[in-house]
PDB file of C-alpha atoms in Angstrom:
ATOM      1  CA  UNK A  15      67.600  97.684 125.854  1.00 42.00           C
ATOM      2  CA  UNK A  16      71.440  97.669 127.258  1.00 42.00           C
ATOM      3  CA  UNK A  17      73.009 100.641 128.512  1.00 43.00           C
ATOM      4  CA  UNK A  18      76.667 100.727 129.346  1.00 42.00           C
ATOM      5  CA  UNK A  19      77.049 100.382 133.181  1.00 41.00           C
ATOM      6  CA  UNK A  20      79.787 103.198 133.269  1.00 39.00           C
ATOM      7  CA  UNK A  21      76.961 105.883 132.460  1.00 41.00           C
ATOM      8  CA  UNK A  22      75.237 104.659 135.213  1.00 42.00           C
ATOM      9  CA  UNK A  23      74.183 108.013 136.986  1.00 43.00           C
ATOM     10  CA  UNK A  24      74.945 109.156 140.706  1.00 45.00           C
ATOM     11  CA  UNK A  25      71.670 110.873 141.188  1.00 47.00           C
ATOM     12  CA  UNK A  26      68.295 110.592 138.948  1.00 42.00           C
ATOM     13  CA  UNK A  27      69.354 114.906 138.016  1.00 43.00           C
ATOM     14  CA  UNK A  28      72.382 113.361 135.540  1.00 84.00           C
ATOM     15  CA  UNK A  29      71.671 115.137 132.678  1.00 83.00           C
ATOM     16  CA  UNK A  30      73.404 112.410 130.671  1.00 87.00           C
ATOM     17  CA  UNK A  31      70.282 109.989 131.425  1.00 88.00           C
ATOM     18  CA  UNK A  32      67.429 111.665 131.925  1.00 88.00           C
ATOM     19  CA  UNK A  33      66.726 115.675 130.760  1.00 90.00           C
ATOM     20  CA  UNK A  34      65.145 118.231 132.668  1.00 91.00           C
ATOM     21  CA  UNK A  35      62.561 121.001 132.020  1.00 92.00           C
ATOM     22  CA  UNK A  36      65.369 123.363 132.753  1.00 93.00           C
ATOM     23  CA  UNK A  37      67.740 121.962 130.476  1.00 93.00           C
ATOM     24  CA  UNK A  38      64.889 122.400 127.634  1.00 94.00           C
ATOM     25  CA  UNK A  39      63.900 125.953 128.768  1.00 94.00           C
ATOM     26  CA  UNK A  40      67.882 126.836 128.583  1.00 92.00           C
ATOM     27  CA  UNK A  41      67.877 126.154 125.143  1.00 93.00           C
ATOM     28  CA  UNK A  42      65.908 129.037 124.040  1.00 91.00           C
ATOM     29  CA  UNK A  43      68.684 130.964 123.295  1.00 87.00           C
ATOM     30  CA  UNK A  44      71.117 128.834 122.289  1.00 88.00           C
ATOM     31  CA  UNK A  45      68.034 128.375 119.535  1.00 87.00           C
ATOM     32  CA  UNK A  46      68.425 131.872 118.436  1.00 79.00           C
ATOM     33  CA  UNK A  47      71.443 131.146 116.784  1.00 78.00           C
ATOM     34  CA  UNK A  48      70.120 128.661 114.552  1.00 78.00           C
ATOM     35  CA  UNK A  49      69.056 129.487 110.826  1.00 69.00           C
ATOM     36  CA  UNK A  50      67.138 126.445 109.695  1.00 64.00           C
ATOM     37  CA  UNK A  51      66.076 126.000 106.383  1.00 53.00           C
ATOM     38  CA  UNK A  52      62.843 127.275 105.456  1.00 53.00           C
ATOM     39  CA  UNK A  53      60.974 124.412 103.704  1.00 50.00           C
ATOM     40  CA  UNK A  54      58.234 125.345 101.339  1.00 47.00           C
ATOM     41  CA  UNK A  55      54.836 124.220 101.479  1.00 44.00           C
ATOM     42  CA  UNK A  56      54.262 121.954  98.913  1.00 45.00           C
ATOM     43  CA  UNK A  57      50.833 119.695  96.748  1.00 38.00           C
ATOM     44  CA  UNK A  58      51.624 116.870  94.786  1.00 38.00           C
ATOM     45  CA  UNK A  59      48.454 116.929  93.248  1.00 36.00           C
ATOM     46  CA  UNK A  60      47.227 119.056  90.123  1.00 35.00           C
ATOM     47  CA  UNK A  61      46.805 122.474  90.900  1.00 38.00           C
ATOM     48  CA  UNK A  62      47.367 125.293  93.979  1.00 36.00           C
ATOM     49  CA  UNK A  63      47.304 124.393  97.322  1.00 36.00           C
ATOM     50  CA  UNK A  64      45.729 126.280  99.535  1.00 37.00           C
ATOM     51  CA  UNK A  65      47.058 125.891 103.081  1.00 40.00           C
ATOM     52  CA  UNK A  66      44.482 126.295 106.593  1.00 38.00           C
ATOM     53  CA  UNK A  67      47.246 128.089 107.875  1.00 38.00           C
ATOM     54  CA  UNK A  68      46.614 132.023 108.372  1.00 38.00           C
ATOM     55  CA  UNK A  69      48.736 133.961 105.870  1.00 39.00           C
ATOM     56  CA  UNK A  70      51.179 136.797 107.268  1.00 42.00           C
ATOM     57  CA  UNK A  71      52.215 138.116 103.542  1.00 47.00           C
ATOM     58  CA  UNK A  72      54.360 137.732 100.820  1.00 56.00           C
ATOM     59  CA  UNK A  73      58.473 138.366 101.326  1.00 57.00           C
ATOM     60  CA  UNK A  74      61.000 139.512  99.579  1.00 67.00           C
ATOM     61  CA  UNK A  75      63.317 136.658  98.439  1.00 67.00           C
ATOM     62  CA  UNK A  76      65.629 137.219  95.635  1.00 78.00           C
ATOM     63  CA  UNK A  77      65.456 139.315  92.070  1.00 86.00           C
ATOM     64  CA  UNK A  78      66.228 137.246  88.610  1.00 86.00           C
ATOM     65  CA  UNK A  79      66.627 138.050  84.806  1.00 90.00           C
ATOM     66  CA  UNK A  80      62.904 138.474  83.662  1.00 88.00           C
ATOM     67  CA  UNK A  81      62.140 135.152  81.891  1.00 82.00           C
ATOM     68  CA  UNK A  82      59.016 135.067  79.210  1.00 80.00           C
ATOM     69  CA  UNK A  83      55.961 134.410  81.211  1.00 76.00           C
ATOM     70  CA  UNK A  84      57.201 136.478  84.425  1.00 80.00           C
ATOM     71  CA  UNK A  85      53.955 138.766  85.445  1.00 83.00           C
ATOM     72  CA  UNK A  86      55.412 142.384  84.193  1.00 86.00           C
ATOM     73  CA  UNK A  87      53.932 143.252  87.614  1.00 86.00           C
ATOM     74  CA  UNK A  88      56.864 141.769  89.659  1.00 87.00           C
ATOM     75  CA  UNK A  89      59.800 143.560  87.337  1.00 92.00           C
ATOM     76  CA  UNK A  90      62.188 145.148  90.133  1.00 92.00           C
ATOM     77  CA  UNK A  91      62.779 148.646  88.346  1.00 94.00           C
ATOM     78  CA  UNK A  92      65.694 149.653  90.146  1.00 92.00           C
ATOM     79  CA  UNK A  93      67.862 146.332  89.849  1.00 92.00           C
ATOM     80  CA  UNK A  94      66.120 146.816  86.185  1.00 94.00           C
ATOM     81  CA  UNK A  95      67.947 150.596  85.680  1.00 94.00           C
ATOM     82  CA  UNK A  96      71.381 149.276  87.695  1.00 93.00           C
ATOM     83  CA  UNK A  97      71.742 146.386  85.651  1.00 93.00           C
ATOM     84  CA  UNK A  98      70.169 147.958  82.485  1.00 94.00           C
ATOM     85  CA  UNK A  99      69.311 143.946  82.127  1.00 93.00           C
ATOM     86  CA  UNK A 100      65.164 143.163  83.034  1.00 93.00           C
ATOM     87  CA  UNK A 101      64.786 141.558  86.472  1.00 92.00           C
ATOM     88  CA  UNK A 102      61.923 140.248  88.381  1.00 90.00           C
ATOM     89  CA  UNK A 103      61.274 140.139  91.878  1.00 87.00           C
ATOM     90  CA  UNK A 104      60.410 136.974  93.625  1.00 78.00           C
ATOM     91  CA  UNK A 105      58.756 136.304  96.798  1.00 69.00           C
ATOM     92  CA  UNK A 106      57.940 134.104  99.218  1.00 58.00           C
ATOM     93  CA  UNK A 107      54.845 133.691 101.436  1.00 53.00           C
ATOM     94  CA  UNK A 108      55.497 133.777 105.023  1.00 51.00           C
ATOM     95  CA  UNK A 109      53.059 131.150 107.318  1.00 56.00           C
ATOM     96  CA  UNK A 110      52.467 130.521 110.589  1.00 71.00           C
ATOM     97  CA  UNK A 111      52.795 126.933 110.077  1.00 82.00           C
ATOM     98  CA  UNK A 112      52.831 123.952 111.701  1.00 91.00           C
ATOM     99  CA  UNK A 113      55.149 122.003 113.047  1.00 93.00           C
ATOM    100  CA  UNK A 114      55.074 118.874 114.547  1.00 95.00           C
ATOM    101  CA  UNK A 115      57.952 117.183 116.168  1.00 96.00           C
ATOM    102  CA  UNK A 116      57.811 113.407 116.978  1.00 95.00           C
ATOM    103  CA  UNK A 117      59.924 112.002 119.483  1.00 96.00           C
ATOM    104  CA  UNK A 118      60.770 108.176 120.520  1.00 93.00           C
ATOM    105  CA  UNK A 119      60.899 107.485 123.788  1.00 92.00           C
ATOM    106  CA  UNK A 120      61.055 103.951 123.770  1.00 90.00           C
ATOM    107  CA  UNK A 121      63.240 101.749 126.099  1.00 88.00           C
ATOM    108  CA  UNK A 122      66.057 101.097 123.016  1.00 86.00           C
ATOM    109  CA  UNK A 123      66.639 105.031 123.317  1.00 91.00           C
ATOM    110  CA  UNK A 124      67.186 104.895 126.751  1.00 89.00           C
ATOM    111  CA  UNK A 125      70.752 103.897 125.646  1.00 86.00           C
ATOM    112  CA  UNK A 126      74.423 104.936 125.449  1.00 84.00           C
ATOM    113  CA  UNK A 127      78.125 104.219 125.496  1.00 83.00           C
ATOM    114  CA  UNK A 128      79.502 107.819 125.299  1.00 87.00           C
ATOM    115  CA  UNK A 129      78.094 111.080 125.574  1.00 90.00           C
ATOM    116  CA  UNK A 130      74.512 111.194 126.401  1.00 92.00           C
ATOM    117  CA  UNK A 131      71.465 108.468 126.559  1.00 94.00           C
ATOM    118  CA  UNK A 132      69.569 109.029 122.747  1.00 95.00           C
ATOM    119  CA  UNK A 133      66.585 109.897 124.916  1.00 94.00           C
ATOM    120  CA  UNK A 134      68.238 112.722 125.864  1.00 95.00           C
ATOM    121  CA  UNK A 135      69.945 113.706 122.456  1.00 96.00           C
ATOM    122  CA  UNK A 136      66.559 113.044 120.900  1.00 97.00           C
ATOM    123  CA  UNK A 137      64.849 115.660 123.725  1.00 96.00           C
ATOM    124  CA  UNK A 138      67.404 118.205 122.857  1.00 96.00           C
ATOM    125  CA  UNK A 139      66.994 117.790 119.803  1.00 97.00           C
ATOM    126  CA  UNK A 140      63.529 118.424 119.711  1.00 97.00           C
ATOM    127  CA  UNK A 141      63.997 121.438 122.214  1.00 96.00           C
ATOM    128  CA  UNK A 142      66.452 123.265 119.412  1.00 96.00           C
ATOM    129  CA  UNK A 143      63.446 122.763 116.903  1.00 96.00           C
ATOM    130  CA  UNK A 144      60.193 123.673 119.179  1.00 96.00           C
ATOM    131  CA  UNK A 145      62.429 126.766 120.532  1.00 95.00           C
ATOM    132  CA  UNK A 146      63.593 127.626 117.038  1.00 93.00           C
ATOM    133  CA  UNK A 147      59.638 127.086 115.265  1.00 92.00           C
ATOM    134  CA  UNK A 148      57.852 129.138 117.984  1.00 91.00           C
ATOM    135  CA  UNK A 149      60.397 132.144 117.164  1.00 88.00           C
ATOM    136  CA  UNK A 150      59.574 131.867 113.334  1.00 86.00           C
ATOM    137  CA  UNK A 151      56.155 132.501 114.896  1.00 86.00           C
ATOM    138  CA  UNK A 152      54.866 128.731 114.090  1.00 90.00           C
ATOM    139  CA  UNK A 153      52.701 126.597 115.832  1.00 91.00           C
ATOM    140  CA  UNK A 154      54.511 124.001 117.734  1.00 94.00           C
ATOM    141  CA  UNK A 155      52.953 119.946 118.241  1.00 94.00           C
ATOM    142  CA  UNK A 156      53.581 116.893 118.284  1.00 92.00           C
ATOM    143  CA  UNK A 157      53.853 113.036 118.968  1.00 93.00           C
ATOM    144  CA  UNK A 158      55.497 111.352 121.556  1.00 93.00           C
ATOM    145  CA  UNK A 159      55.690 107.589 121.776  1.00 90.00           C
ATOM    146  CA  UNK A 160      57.161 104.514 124.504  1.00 88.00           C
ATOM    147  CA  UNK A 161      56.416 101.234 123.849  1.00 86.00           C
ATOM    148  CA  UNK A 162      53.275 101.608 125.739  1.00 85.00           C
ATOM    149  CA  UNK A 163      52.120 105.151 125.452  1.00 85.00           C
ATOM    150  CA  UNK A 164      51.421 107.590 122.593  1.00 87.00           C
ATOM    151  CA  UNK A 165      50.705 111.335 123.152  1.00 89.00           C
ATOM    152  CA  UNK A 166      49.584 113.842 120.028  1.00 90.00           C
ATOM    153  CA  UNK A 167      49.139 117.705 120.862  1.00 92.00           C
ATOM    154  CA  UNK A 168      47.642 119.693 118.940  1.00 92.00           C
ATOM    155  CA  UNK A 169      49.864 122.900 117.127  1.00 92.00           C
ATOM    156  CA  UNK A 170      49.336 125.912 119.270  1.00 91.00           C
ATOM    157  CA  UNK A 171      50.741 129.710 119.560  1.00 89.00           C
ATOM    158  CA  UNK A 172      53.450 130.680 122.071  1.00 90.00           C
ATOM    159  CA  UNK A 173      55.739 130.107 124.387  1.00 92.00           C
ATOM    160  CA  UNK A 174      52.870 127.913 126.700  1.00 93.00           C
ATOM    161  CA  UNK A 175      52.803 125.591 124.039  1.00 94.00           C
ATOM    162  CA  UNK A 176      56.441 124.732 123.642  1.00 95.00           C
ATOM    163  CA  UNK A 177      56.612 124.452 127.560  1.00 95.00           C
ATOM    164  CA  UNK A 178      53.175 122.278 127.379  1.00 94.00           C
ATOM    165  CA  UNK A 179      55.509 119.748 124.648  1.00 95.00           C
ATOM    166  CA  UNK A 180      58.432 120.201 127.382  1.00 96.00           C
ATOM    167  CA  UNK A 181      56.376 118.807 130.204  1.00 93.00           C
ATOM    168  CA  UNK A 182      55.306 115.455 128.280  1.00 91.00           C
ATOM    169  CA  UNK A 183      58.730 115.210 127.111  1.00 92.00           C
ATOM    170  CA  UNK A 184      59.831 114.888 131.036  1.00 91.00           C
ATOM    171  CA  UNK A 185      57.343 113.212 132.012  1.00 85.00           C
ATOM    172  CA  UNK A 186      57.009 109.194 131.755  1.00 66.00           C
ATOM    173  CA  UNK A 187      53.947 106.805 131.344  1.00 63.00           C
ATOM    174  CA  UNK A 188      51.803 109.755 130.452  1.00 65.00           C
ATOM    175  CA  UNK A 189      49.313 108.965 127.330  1.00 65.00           C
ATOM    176  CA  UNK A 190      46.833 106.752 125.497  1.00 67.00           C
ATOM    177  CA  UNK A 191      47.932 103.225 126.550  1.00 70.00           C
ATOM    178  CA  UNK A 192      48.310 101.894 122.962  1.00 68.00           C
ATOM    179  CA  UNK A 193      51.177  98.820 121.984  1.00 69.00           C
ATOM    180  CA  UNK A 194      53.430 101.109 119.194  1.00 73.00           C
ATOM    181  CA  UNK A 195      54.997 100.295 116.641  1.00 79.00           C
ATOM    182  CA  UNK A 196      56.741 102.660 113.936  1.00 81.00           C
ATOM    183  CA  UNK A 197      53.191 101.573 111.295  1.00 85.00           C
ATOM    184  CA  UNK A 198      51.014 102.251 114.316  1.00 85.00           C
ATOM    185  CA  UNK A 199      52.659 105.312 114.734  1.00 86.00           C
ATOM    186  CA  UNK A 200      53.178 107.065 111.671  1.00 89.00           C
ATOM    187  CA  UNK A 201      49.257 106.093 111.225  1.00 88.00           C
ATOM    188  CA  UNK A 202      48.684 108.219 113.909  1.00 88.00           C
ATOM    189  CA  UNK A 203      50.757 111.012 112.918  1.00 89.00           C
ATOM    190  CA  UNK A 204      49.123 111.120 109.659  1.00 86.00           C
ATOM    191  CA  UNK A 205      46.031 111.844 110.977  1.00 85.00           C
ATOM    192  CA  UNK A 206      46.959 114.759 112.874  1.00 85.00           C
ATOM    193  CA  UNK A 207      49.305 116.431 110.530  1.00 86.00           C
ATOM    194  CA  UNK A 208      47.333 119.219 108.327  1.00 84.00           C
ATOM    195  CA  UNK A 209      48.708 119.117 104.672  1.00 85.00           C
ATOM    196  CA  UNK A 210      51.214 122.173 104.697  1.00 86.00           C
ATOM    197  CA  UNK A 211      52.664 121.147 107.756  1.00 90.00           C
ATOM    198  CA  UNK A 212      56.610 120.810 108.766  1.00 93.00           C
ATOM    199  CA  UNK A 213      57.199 117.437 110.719  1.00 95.00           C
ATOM    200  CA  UNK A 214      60.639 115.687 112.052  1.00 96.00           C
ATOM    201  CA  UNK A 215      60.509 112.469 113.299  1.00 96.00           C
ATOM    202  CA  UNK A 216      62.966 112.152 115.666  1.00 97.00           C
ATOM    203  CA  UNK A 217      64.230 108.276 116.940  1.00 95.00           C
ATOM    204  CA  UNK A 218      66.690 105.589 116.171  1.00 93.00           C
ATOM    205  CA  UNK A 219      64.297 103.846 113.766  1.00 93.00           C
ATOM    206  CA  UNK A 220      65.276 100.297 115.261  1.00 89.00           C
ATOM    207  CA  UNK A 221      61.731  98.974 114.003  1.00 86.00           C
ATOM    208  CA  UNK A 222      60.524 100.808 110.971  1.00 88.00           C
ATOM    209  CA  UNK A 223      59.865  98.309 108.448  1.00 84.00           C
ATOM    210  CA  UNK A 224      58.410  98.593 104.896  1.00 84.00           C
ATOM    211  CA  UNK A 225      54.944  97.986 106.297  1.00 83.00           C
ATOM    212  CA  UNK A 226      54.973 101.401 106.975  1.00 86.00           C
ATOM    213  CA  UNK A 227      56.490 102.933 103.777  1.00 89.00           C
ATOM    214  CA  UNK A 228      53.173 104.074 102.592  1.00 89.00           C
ATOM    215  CA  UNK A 229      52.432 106.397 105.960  1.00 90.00           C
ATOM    216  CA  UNK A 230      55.335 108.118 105.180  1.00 91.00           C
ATOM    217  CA  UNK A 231      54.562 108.557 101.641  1.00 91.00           C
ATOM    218  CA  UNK A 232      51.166 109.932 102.961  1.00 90.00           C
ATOM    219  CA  UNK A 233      52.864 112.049 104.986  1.00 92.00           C
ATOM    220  CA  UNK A 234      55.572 113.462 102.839  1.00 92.00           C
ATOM    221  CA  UNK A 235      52.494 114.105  99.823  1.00 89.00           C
ATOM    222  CA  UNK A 236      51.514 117.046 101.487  1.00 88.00           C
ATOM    223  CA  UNK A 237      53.943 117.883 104.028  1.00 91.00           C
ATOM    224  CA  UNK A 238      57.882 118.525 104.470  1.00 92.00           C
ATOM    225  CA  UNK A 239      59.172 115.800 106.853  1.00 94.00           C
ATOM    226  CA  UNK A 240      62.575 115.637 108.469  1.00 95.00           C
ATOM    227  CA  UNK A 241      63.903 112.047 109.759  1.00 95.00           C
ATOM    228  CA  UNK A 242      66.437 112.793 112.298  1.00 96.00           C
ATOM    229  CA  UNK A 243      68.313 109.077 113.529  1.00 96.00           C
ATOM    230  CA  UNK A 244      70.039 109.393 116.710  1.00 96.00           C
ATOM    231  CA  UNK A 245      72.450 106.555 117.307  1.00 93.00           C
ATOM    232  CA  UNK A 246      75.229 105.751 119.597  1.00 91.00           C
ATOM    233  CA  UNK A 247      79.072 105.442 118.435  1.00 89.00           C
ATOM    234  CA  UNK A 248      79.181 101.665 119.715  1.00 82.00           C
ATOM    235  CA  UNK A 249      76.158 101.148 117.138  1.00 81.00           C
ATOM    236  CA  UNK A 250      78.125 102.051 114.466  1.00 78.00           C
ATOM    237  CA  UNK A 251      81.466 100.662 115.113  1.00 74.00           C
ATOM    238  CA  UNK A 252      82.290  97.779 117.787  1.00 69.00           C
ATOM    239  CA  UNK A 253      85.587  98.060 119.080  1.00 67.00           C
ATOM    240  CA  UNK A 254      87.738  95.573 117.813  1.00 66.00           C
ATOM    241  CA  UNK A 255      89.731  93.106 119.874  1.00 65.00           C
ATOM    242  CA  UNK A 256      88.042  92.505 123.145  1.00 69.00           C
ATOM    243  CA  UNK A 257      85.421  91.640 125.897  1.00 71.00           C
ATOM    244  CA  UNK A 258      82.954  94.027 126.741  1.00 68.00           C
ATOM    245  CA  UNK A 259      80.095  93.519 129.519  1.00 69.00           C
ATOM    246  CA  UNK A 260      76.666  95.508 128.843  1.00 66.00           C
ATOM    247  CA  UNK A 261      74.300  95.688 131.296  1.00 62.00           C
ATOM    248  CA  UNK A 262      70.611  97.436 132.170  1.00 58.00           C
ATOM    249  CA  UNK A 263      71.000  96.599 136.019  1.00 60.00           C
ATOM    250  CA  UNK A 264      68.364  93.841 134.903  1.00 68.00           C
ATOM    251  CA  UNK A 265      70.011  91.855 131.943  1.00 70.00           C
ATOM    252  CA  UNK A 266      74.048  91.248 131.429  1.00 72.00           C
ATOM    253  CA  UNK A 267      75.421  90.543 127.594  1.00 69.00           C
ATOM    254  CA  UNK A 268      79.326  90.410 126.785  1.00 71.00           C
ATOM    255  CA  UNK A 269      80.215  90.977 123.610  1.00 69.00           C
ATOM    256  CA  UNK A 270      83.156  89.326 122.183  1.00 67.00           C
ATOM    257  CA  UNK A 271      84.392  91.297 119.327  1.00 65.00           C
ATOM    258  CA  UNK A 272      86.900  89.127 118.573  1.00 69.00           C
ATOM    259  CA  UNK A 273      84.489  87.192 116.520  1.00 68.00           C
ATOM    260  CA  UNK A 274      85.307  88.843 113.167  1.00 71.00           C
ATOM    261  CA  UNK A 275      82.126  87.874 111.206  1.00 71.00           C
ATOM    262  CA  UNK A 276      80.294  88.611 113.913  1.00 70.00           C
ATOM    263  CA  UNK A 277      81.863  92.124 114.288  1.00 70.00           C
ATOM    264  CA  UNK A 278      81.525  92.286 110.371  1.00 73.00           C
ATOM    265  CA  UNK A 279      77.784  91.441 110.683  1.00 75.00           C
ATOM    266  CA  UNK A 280      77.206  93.939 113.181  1.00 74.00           C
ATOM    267  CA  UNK A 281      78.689  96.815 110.737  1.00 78.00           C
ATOM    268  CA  UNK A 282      76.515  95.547 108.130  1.00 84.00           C
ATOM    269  CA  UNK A 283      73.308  96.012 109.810  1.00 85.00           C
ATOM    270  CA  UNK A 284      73.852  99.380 111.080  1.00 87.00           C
ATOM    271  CA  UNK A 285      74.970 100.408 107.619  1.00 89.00           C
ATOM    272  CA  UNK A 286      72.299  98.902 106.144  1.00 90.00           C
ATOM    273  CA  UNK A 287      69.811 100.321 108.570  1.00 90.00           C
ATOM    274  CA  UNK A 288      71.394 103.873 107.478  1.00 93.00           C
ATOM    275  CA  UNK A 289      70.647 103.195 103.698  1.00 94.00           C
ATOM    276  CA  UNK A 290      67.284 101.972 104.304  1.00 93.00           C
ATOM    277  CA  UNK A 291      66.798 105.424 105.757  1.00 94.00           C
ATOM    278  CA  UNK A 292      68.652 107.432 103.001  1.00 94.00           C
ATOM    279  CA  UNK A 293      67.084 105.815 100.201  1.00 94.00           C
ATOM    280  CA  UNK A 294      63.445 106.484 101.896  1.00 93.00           C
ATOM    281  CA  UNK A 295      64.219 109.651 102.659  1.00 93.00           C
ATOM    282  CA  UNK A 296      65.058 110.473  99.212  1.00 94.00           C
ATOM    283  CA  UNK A 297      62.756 108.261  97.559  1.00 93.00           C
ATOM    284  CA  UNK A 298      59.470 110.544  99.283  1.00 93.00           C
ATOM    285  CA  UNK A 299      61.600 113.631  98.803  1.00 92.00           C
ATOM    286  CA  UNK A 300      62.133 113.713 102.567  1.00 94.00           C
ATOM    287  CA  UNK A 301      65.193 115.516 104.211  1.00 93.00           C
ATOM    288  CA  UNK A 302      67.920 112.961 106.528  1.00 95.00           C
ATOM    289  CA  UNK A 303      69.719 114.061 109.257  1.00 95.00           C
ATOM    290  CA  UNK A 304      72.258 112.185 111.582  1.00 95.00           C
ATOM    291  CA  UNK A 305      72.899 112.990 115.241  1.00 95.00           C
ATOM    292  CA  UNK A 306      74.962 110.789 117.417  1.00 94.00           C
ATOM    293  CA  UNK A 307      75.264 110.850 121.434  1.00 94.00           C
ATOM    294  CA  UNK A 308      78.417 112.651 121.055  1.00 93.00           C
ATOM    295  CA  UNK A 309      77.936 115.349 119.098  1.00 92.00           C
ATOM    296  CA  UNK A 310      76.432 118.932 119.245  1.00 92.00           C
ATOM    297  CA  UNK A 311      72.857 118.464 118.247  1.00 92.00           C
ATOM    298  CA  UNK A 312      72.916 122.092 117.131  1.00 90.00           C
ATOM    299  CA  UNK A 313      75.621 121.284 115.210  1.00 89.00           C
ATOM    300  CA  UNK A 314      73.796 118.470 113.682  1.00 89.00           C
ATOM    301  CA  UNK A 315      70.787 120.623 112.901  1.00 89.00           C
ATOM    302  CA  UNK A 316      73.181 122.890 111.256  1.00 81.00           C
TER     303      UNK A 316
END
């Protein structure tokens, strides 16, 4: 994959190219700050679920007008006497869940024009949501895939286990030789993921065809699953009216966006990449999230 020449690094420590375990640890409490949604846990299928995950209780949410059917029970008495109107408490149940977080690593996210590589969005990215996870008291795995390696951890307790995902995000060539692809992958994934579980799938998506539509399905039956796409400005929008040489020290291109069907075509594809994302994401009742190099991924997360 190209990278722009200009971001080409001084030293290996540019933070714009490659991210460092420090980087990751520092996010911890710029992860504080973030109030993610809470997904629910969540069956498909006829009856309760009943997740593997320990239980830590039922919470408070929210009090309602008492509807017929509502377990007398659960009537909040005070809101009942302020109101002089019959309300109902509701709760929630609290879970150490699981979370896995998927990350692409592969060479077309070693890539950017502005800001920073999408390998390095994509880590941050993932740092925000391991940081913020292990301070809801979840337990944080997950996947991490090149084009030649594929590593799964298993969700465990604690700070040790975020710092054991920050390691093998660092890291390079480390696990199970295996040729990926996005069908390969998500195959994978579904066999690791626990129904109940929270997973984001963070990645470009150059890749995922409909070949693997029905591993996501799988995944999103029993599970709440977050596609983050990171991208880079110049995917999205050529400039107009010039030359422009990209190079990854090995291969040159120029593009000539002068070439106005060409440019058109380009748009096109991105866009239509973009739907094909949207409309899966809503078809399996998935949530969608954009990130680009240049923006705030806590910002985006927000």
């Amino acid at each position: 994959m190209l990278s722009n020449k200009t971001d080409t690094p001084s030293s290996a420590a540019d933070e714009r190219v490659a991210v460092s375990l420090k980087s990751l640890v520092d996010l911890a409490q710029t992860a504080g700050s973030l109030k993610l949604h809470r997904w629910s846990i969540r069956s498909r299928q006829t009856g309760g679920y009943v997740s593997r995950s320990k239980g830590r209780g039922m919470e408070f949410d929210e009090a309602r007008l008492y509807q017929p059917g509502d377990d007398i029970r659960s009537i909040d008495w005070r809101v009942t006497a302020r109101t002089g109107k019959t309300h109902t408490k509701l709760f929630r149940e609290e879970r150490e869940r699981p979370v896995f977080i998927a990350v692409d690593k592969r060479m077309a996210m070693q890539f950017a024009t502005r800001g920073v590589f999408k390998s390095v969005q994509a880590a941050k990215l993932a740092g925000l949501l391991a940081w913020t996870a292990q301070q809801h008291g979840d337990r944080i795995g997950g996947q991490i895939f090149s084009d030649s390696t594929c590593m799964e951890m298993k969700p465990q307790h604690g700070r040790h286990a975020v710092l054991r995902f920050f390691h093998s995000l660092v890291q390079t060539g480390e696990g199970h030789p295996v040729e990926f692809n996005f069908e390969l992958g998500l195959a994978r994934l579904s066999q690791h993921a626990r129904p109940g579980s929270l997973i984001y799938i963070i990645s470009d998506f150059r890749g995922l065809e409909s070949n693997a539509e029905h591993h996501l399905r799988r995944l999103a039956q029993h599970n709440d699953v977050v596609l983050i796409q990171v991208y880079d400005p110049l995917e999205s929008s050529l400039p107009s009216g010039g030359r422009f040489r990209l190079t990854d020290s090995r291969r040159d291109v120029v593009i000539d966006t002068r070439d106005r069907d060409r440019l058109s075509d380009y748009h096109q594809r991105f866009n239509a990449r973009c739907r094909y994302l949207e409309n899966l994401a809503k078809k399996f009742r998935m949530t969608f999230i954009q990130c680009s190099t240049v923006q705030d991924p806590v910002q985006s997360l927000r």
